[in-house]
JSON list of C-alpha atoms in Angstrom, two decimals:
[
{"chain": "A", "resi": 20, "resn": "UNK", "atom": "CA", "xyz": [130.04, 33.19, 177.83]},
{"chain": "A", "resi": 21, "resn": "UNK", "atom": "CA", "xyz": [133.57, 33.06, 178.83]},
{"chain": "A", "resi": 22, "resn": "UNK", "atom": "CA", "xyz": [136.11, 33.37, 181.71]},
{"chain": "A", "resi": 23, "resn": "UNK", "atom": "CA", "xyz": [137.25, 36.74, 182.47]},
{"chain": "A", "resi": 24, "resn": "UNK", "atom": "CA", "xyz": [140.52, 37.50, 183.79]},
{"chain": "A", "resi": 25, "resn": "UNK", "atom": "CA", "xyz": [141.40, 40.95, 185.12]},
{"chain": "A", "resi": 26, "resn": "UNK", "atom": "CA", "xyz": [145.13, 41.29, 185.33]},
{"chain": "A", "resi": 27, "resn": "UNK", "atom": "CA", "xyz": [146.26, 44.50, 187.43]},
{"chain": "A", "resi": 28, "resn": "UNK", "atom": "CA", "xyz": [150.02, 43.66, 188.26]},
{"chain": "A", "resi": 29, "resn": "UNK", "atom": "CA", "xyz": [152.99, 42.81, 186.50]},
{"chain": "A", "resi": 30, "resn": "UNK", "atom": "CA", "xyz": [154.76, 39.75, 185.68]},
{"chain": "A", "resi": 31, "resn": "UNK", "atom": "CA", "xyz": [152.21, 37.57, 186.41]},
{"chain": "A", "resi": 32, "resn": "UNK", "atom": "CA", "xyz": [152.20, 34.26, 184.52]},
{"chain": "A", "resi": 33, "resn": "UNK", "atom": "CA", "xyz": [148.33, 32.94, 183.20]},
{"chain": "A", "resi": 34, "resn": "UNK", "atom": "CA", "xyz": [148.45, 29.55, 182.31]},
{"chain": "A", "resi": 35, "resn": "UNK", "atom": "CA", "xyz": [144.67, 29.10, 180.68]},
{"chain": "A", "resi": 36, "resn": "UNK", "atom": "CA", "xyz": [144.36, 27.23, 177.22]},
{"chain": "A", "resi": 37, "resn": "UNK", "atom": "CA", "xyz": [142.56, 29.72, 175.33]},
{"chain": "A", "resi": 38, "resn": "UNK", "atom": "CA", "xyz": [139.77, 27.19, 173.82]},
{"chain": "A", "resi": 39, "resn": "UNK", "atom": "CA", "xyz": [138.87, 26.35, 177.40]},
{"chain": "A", "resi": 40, "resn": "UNK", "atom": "CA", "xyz": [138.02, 29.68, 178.64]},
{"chain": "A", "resi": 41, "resn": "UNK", "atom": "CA", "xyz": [135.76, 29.60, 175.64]},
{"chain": "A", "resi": 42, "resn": "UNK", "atom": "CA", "xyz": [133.84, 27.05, 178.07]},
{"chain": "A", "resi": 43, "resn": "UNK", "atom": "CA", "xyz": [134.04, 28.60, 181.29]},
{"chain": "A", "resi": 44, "resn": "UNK", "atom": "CA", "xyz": [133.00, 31.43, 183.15]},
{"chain": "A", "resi": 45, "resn": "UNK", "atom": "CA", "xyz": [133.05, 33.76, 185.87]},
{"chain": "A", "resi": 46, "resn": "UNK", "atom": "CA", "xyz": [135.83, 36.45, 187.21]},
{"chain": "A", "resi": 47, "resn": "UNK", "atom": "CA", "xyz": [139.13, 36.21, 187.85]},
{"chain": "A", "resi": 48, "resn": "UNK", "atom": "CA", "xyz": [140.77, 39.40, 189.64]},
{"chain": "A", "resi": 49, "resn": "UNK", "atom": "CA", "xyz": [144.55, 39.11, 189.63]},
{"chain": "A", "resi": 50, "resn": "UNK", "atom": "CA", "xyz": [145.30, 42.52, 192.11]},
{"chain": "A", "resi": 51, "resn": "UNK", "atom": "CA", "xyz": [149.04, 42.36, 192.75]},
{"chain": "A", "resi": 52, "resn": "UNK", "atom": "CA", "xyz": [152.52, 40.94, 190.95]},
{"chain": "A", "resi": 53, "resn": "UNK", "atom": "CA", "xyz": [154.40, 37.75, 190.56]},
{"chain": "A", "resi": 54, "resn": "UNK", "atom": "CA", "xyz": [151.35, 35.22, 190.69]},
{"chain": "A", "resi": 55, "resn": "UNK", "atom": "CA", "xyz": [151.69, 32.12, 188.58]},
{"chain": "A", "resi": 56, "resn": "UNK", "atom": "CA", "xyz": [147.75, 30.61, 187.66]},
{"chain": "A", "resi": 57, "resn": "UNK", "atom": "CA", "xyz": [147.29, 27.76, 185.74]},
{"chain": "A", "resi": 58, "resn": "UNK", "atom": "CA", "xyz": [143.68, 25.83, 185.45]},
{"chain": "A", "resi": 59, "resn": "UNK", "atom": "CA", "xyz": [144.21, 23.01, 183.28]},
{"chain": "A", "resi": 60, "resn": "UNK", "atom": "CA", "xyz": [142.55, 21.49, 180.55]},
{"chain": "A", "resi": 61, "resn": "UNK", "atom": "CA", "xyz": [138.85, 20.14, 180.60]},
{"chain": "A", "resi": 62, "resn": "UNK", "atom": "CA", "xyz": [138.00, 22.61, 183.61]},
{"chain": "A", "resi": 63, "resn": "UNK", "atom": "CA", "xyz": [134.52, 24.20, 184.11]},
{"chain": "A", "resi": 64, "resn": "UNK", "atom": "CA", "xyz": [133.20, 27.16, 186.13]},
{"chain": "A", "resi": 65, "resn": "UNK", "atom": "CA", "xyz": [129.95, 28.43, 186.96]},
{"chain": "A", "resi": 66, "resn": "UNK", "atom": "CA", "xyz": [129.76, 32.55, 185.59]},
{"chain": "A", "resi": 67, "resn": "UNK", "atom": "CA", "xyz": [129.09, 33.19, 189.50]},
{"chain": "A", "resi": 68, "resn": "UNK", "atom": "CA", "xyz": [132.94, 31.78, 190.00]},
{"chain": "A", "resi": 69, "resn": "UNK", "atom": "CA", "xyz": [134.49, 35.18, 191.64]},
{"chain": "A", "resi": 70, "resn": "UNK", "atom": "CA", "xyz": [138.49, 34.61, 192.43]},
{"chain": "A", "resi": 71, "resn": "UNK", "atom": "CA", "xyz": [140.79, 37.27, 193.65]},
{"chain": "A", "resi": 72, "resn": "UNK", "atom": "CA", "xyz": [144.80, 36.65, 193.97]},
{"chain": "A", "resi": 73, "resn": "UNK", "atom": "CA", "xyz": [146.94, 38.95, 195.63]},
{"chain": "A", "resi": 74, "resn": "UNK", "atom": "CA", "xyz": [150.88, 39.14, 195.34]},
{"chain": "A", "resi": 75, "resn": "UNK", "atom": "CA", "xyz": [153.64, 36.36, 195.13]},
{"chain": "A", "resi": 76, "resn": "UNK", "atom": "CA", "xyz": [150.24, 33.78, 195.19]},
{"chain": "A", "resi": 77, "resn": "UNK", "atom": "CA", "xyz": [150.04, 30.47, 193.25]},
{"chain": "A", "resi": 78, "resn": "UNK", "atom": "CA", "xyz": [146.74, 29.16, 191.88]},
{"chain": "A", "resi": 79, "resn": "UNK", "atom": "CA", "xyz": [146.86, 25.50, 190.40]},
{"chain": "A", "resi": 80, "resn": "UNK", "atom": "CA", "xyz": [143.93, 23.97, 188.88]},
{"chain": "A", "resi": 81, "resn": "UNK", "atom": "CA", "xyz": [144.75, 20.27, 187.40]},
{"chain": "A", "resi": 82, "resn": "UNK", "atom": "CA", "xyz": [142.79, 19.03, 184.90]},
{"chain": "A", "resi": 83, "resn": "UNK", "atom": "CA", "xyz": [139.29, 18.24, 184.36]},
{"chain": "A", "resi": 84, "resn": "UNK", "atom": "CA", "xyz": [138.30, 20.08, 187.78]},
{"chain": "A", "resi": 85, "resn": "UNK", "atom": "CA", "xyz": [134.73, 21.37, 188.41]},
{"chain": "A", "resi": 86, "resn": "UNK", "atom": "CA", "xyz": [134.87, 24.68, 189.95]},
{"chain": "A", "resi": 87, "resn": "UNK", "atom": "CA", "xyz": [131.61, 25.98, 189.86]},
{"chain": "A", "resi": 88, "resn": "UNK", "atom": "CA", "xyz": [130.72, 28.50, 191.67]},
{"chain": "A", "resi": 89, "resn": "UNK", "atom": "CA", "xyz": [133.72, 29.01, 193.84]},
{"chain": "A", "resi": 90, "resn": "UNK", "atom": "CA", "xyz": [134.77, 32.04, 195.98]},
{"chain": "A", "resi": 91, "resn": "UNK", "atom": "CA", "xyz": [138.02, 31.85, 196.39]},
{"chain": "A", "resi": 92, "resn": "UNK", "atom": "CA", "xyz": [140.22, 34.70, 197.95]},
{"chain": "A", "resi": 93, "resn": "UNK", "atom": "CA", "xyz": [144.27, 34.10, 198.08]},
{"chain": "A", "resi": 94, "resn": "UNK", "atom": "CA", "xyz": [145.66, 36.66, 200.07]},
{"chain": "A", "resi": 95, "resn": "UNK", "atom": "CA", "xyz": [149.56, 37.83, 199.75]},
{"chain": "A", "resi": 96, "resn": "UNK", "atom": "CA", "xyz": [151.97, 34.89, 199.41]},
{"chain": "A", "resi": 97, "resn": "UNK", "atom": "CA", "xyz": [149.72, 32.16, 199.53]},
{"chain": "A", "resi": 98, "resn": "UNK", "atom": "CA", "xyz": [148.75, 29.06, 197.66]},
{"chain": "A", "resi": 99, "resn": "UNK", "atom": "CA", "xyz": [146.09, 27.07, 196.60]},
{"chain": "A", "resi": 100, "resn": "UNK", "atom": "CA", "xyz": [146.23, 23.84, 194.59]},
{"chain": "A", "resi": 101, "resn": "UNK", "atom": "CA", "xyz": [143.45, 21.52, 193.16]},
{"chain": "A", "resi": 102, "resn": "UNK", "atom": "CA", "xyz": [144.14, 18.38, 191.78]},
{"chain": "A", "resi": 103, "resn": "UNK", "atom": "CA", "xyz": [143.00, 16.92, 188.82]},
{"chain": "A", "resi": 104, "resn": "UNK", "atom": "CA", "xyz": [138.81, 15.66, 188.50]},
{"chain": "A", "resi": 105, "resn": "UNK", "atom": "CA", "xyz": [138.14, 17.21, 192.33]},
{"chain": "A", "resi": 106, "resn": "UNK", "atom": "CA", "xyz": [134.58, 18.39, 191.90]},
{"chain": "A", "resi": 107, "resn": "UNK", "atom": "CA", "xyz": [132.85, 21.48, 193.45]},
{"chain": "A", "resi": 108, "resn": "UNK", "atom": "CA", "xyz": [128.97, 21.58, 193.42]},
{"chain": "A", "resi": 109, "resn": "UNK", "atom": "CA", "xyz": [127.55, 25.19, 193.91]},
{"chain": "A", "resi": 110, "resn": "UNK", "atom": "CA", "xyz": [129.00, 27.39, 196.24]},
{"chain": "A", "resi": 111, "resn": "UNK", "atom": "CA", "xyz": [132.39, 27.00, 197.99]},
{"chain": "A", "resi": 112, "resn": "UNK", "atom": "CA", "xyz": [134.50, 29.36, 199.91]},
{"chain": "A", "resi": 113, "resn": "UNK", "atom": "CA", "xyz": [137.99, 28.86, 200.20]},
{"chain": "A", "resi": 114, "resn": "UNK", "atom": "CA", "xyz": [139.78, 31.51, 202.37]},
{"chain": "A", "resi": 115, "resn": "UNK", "atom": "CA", "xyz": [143.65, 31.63, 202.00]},
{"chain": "A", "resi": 116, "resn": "UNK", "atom": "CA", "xyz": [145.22, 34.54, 203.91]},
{"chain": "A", "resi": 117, "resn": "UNK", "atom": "CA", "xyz": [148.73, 34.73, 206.14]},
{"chain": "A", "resi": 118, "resn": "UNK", "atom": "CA", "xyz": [150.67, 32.89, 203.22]},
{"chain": "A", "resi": 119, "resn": "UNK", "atom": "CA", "xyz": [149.61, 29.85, 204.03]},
{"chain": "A", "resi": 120, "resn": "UNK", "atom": "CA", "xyz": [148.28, 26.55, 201.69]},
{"chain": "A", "resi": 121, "resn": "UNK", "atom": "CA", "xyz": [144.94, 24.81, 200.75]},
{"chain": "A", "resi": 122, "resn": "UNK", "atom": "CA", "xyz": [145.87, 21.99, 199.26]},
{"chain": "A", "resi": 123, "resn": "UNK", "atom": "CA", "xyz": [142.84, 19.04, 197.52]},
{"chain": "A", "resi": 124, "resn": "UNK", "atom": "CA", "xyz": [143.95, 16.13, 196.48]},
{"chain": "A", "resi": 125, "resn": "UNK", "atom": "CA", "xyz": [142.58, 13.83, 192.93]},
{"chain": "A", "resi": 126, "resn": "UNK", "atom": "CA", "xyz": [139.01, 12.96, 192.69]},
{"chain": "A", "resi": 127, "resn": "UNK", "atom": "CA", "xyz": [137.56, 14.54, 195.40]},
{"chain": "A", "resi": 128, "resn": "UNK", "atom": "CA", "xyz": [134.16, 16.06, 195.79]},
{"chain": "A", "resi": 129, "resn": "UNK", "atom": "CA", "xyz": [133.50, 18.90, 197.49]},
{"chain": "A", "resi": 130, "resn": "UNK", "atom": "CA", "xyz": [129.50, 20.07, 197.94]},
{"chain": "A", "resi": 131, "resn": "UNK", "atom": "CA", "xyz": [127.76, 23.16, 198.53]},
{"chain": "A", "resi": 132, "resn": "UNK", "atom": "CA", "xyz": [128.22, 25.42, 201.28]},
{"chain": "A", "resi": 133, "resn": "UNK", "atom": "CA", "xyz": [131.78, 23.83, 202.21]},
{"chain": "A", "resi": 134, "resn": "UNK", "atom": "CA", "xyz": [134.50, 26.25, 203.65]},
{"chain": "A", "resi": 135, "resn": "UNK", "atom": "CA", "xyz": [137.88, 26.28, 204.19]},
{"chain": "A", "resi": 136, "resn": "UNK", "atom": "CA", "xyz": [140.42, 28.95, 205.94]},
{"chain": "A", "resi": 137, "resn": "UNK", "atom": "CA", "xyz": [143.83, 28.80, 206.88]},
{"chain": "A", "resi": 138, "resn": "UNK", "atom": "CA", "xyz": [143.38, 31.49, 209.71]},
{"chain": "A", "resi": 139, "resn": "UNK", "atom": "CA", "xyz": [141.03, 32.89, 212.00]},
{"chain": "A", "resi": 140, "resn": "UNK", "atom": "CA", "xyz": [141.13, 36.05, 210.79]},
{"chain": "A", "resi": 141, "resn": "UNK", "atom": "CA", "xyz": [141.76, 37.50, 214.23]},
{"chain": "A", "resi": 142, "resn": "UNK", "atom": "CA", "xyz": [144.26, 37.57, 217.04]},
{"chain": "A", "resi": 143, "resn": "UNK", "atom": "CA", "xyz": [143.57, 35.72, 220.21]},
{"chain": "A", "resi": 144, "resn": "UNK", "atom": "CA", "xyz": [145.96, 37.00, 222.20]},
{"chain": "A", "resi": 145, "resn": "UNK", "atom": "CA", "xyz": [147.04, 36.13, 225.88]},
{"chain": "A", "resi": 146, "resn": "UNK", "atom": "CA", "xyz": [146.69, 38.95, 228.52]},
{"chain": "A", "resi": 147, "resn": "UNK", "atom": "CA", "xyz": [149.97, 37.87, 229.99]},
{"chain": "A", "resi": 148, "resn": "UNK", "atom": "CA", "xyz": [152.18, 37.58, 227.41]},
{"chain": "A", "resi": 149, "resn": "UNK", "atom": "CA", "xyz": [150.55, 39.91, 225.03]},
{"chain": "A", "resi": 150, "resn": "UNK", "atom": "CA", "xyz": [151.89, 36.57, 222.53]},
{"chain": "A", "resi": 151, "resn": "UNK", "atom": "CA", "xyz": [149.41, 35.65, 219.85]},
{"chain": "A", "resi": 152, "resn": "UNK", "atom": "CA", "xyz": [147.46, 32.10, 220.51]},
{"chain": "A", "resi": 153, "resn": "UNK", "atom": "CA", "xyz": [146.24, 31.27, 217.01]},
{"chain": "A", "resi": 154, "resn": "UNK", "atom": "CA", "xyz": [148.43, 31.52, 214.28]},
{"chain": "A", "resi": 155, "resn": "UNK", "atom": "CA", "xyz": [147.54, 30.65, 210.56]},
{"chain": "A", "resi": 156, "resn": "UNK", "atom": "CA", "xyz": [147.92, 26.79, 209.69]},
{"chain": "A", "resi": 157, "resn": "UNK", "atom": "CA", "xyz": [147.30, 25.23, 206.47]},
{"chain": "A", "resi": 158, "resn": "UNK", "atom": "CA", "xyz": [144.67, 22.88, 205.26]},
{"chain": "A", "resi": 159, "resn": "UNK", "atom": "CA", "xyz": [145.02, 19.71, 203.54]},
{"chain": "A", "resi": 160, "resn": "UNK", "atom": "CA", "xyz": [142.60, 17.39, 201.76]},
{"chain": "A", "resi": 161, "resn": "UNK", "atom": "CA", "xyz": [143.67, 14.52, 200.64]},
{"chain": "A", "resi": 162, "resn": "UNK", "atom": "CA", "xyz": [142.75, 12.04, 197.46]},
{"chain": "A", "resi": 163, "resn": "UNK", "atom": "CA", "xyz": [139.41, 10.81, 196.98]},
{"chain": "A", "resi": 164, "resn": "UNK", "atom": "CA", "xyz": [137.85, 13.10, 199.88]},
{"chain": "A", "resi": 165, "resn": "UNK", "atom": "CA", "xyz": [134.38, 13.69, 200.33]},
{"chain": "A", "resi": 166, "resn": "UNK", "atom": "CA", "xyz": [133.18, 16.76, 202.04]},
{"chain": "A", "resi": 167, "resn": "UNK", "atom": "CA", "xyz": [129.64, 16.88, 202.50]},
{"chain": "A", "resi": 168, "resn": "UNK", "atom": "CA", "xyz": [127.24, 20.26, 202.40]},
{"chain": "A", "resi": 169, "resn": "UNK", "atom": "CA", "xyz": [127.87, 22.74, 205.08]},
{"chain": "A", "resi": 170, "resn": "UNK", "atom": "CA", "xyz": [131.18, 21.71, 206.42]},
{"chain": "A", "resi": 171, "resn": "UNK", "atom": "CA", "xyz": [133.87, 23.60, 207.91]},
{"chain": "A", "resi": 172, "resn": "UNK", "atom": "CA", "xyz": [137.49, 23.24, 207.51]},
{"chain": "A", "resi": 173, "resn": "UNK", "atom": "CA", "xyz": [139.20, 25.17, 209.82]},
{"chain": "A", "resi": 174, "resn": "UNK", "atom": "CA", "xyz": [143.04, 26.11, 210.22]},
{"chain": "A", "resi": 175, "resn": "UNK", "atom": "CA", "xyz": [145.27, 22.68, 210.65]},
{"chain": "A", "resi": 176, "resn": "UNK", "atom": "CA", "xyz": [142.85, 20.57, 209.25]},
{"chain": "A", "resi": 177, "resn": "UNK", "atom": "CA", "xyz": [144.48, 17.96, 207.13]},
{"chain": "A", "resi": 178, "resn": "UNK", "atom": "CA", "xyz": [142.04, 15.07, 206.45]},
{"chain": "A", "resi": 179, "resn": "UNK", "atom": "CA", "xyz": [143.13, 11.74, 204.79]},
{"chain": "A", "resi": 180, "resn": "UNK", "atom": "CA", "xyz": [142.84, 10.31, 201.63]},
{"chain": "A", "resi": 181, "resn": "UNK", "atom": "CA", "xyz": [139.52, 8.37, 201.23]},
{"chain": "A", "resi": 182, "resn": "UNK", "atom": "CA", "xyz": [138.04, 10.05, 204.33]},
{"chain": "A", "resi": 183, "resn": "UNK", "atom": "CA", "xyz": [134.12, 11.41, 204.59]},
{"chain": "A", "resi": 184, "resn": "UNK", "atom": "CA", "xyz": [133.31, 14.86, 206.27]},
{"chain": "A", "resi": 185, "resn": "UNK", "atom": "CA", "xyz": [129.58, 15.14, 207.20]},
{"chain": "A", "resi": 186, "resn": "UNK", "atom": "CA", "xyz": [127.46, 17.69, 206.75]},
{"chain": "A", "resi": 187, "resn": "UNK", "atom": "CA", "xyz": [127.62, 20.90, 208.97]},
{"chain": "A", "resi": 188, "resn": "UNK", "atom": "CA", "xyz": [130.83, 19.13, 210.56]},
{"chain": "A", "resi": 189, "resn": "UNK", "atom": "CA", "xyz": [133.59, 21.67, 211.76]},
{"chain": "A", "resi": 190, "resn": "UNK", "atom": "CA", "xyz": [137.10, 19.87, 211.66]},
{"chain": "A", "resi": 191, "resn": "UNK", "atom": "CA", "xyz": [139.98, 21.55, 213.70]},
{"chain": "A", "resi": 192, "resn": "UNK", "atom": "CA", "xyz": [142.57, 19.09, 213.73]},
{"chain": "A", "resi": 193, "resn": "UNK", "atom": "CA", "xyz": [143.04, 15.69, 211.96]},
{"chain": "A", "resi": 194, "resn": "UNK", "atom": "CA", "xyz": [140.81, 13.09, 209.73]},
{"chain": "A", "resi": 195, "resn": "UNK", "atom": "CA", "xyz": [142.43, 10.01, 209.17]},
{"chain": "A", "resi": 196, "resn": "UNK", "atom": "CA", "xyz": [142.50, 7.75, 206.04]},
{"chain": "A", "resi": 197, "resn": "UNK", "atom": "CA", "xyz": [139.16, 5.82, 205.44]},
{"chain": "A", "resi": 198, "resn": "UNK", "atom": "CA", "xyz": [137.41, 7.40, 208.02]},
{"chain": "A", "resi": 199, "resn": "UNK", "atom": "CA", "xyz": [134.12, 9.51, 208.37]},
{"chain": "A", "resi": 200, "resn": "UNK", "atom": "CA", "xyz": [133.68, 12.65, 210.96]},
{"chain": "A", "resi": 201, "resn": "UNK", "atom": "CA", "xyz": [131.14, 14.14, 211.63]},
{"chain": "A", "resi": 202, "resn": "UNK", "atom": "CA", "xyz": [129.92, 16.72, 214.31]},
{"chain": "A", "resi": 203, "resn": "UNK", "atom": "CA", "xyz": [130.64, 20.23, 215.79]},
{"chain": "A", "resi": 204, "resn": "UNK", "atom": "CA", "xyz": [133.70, 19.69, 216.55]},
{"chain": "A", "resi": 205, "resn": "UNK", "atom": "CA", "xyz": [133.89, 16.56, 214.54]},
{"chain": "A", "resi": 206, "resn": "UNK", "atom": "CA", "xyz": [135.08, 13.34, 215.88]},
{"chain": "A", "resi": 207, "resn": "UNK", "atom": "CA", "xyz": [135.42, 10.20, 214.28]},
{"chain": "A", "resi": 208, "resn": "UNK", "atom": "CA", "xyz": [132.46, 8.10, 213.96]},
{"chain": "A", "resi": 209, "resn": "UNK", "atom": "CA", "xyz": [133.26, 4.91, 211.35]},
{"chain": "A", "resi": 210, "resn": "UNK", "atom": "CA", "xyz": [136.48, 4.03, 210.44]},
{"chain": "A", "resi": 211, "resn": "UNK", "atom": "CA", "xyz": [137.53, 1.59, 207.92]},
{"chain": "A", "resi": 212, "resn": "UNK", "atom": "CA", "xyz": [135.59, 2.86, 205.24]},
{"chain": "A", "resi": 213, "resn": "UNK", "atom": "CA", "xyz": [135.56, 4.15, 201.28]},
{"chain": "A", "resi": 214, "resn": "UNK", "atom": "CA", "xyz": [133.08, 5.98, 199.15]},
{"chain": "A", "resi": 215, "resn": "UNK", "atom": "CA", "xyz": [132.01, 5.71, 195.44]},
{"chain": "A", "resi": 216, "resn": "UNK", "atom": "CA", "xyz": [129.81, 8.49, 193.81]},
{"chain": "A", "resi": 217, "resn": "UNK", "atom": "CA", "xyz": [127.23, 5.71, 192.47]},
{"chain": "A", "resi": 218, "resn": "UNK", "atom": "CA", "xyz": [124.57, 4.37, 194.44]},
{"chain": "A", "resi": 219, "resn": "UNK", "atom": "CA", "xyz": [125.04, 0.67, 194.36]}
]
């Protein structure tokens, strides 16, 4: 089994070392033009990964990333980047539409049933200025995050490096450094804290 990459535009640049997509799988469908996509060496994927990039989109994969089963969609001008040894386990959704950004730090892990979207998909709109209330924002994640099943990163999230996200939380705004949040919306509920993937 093997990665498959369906390339329907022009002058996009694939960045894929052919003896790893000997040891991945799952679909890549590049729809538009002008996309660069690199996934770096070491990478695995789940052969339920299903990706689709639109136009003028970047898609950066460091090394050593686990990006099981990931649903990814990155919509017209947008870009998502993964540093190197972030870890997905079983089904993700990451949602990149309006050109906006998800950026993940290094190391982080990243469990089942997380998503992440850089817009609401709709207009809220105020009846007396006809203006638009909630534009697209990007998303951040930061080094050595962990995001626990379930959770929800909404539009202007940016959470710190070395900061926990319970399960089922829903973050709107800001996690800082060494903290954990939890909740719907989530709040801070321990600060001063770090995480290793051992039990000790």
């Amino acid at each position: 089994m093997s990665l498959n990459i369906f390339d329907k535009g022009e002058n996009n640049v694939i960045d894929i070392d052919v003896r790893d997509q000997q040891n991945q799988a799952g679909k890549i469908y590049i729809n538009g033009s002008n996309n660069y996509v690199r996934i770096g060496r070491g990478c695995v994927s789940d052969k339920d990964m299903h990706i689709v990039i639109e136009s003028n989109c970047r898609f950066d994969v460091g090394e050593d990333v686990r990006l099981s089963m990931a649903n990814i969609y990155i919509g017209p001008g947008s870009a998502l980047s993964i540093g190197d040894r972030t870890g997905f386990t079983g089904l993700v959704h990451l949602n990149l539409i309006e050109a906006k950004t998800i950026e993940i730090g290094t190391n982080c892990s990243i469990a089942s049933g997380v998503w992440m979207t850089t817009s609401d998909f709709h207009s809220v709109v105020g009846l007396d200025t006809g203006a638009r209330l909630n534009p697209a924002k990007p998303v951040r994640v930061g080094h050595h995050v962990w995001i626990a099943n379930q959770a929800t990163l909404l539009k202007g999230s940016v959470i710190g490096d070395n900061a926990i996200v319970g399960a089922h939380a829903v973050v709107t705004g800001i996690v800082p450094p060494h903290c954990v949040a939890a909740g719907n919306p989530a709040r801070i509920v321990r600060e001063n804290v770090t995480w290793r993937s051992d039990l000790i």
